[in-house]
Amino acid sequence: MLQSLDLSMNNLTGTIPEEVSHLSVLWYLNTSDKNLEGGIPAMLGLHFENLAWFSNNPNLSRRPLEVSYEDGKCS
C-alpha cells in the first residue's frame, strides 16, 4: 500500500484529484514547487494528520474547515 508520495521535482500541473483522499495509509504527500491550482481536497486534512508540503504552489488554495460542534467533526 502506498504510504509516501513525493511529487516534487516534476512538471505536474492541474488540480489534486479528490481520489487522493482514498489512499487510507498515506502519511506523507509532497507537492511542493509545482504549478498546481484549485483547492486541496478537504478530506486530506480530515484523515491524514501528517500531510503537508503544499508550499510554492501560488494557485493552490486550502478550503477552510467547517467544524460541527454537535458531533465534533470537521468538514
GROMACS .gro file of C-alpha atoms in nm:
model
   75
    1MET     CA    1   0.000   0.000   0.000
    2LEU     CA    2   0.116   0.350  -0.084
    3GLN     CA    3   0.234   0.529   0.230
    4SER     CA    4   0.456   0.807   0.095
    5LEU     CA    5   0.416   1.009  -0.225
    6ASP     CA    6   0.670   1.270  -0.331
    7LEU     CA    7   0.561   1.457  -0.643
    8SER     CA    8   0.817   1.735  -0.613
    9MET     CA    9   1.076   1.794  -0.885
   10ASN     CA   10   0.838   1.715  -1.172
   11ASN     CA   11   0.643   1.925  -1.419
   12LEU     CA   12   0.296   1.848  -1.286
   13THR     CA   13   0.015   2.096  -1.340
   14GLY     CA   14  -0.358   2.098  -1.272
   15THR     CA   15  -0.551   2.006  -0.960
   16ILE     CA   16  -0.507   1.746  -0.686
   17PRO     CA   17  -0.777   1.486  -0.752
   18GLU     CA   18  -1.028   1.408  -0.475
   19GLU     CA   19  -0.935   1.039  -0.518
   20VAL     CA   20  -0.606   1.105  -0.335
   21SER     CA   21  -0.823   1.113  -0.021
   22HIS     CA   22  -0.893   0.742  -0.069
   23LEU     CA   23  -0.528   0.650  -0.005
   24SER     CA   24  -0.605   0.547   0.351
   25VAL     CA   25  -0.250   0.465   0.463
   26LEU     CA   26  -0.085   0.766   0.300
   27TRP     CA   27   0.110   0.957   0.565
   28TYR     CA   28   0.334   1.182   0.351
   29LEU     CA   29   0.248   1.384   0.041
   30ASN     CA   30   0.488   1.638  -0.107
   31THR     CA   31   0.358   1.858  -0.390
   32SER     CA   32   0.595   2.149  -0.334
   33ASP     CA   33   0.721   2.366  -0.618
   34LYS     CA   34   0.452   2.265  -0.867
   35ASN     CA   35   0.208   2.459  -1.080
   36LEU     CA   36  -0.093   2.310  -0.906
   37GLU     CA   37  -0.417   2.504  -0.885
   38GLY     CA   38  -0.760   2.479  -0.728
   39GLY     CA   39  -0.830   2.356  -0.379
   40ILE     CA   40  -0.664   2.094  -0.166
   41PRO     CA   41  -0.920   1.812  -0.128
   42ALA     CA   42  -1.095   1.869   0.205
   43MET     CA   43  -1.074   1.503   0.307
   44LEU     CA   44  -0.692   1.516   0.306
   45GLY     CA   45  -0.696   1.729   0.618
   46LEU     CA   46  -0.955   1.515   0.793
   47HIS     CA   47  -0.795   1.173   0.763
   48PHE     CA   48  -0.425   1.238   0.734
   49GLU     CA   49  -0.259   1.424   1.021
   50ASN     CA   50   0.091   1.437   0.875
   51LEU     CA   51   0.017   1.550   0.521
   52ALA     CA   52   0.198   1.867   0.432
   53TRP     CA   53   0.425   2.023   0.177
   54PHE     CA   54   0.196   2.219  -0.047
   55SER     CA   55   0.443   2.511  -0.046
   56ASN     CA   56   0.533   2.715  -0.352
   57ASN     CA   57   0.205   2.643  -0.528
   58PRO     CA   58   0.073   3.001  -0.557
   59ASN     CA   59  -0.251   2.896  -0.730
   60LEU     CA   60  -0.335   2.620  -0.480
   61SER     CA   61  -0.577   2.713  -0.204
   62ARG     CA   62  -0.681   2.542   0.114
   63ARG     CA   63  -1.052   2.522   0.182
   64PRO     CA   64  -1.144   2.637   0.530
   65LEU     CA   65  -1.253   2.358   0.760
   66GLU     CA   66  -1.601   2.381   0.899
   67VAL     CA   67  -1.637   2.239   1.247
   68SER     CA   68  -1.965   2.099   1.368
   69TYR     CA   69  -1.977   2.145   1.743
   70GLU     CA   70  -2.261   1.893   1.769
   71ASP     CA   71  -2.057   1.595   1.658
   72GLY     CA   72  -1.704   1.742   1.682
   73LYS     CA   73  -1.624   1.657   1.319
   74CYS     CA   74  -1.460   1.879   1.062
   75SER     CA   75  -1.584   1.903   0.706
   0.00000   0.00000   0.00000
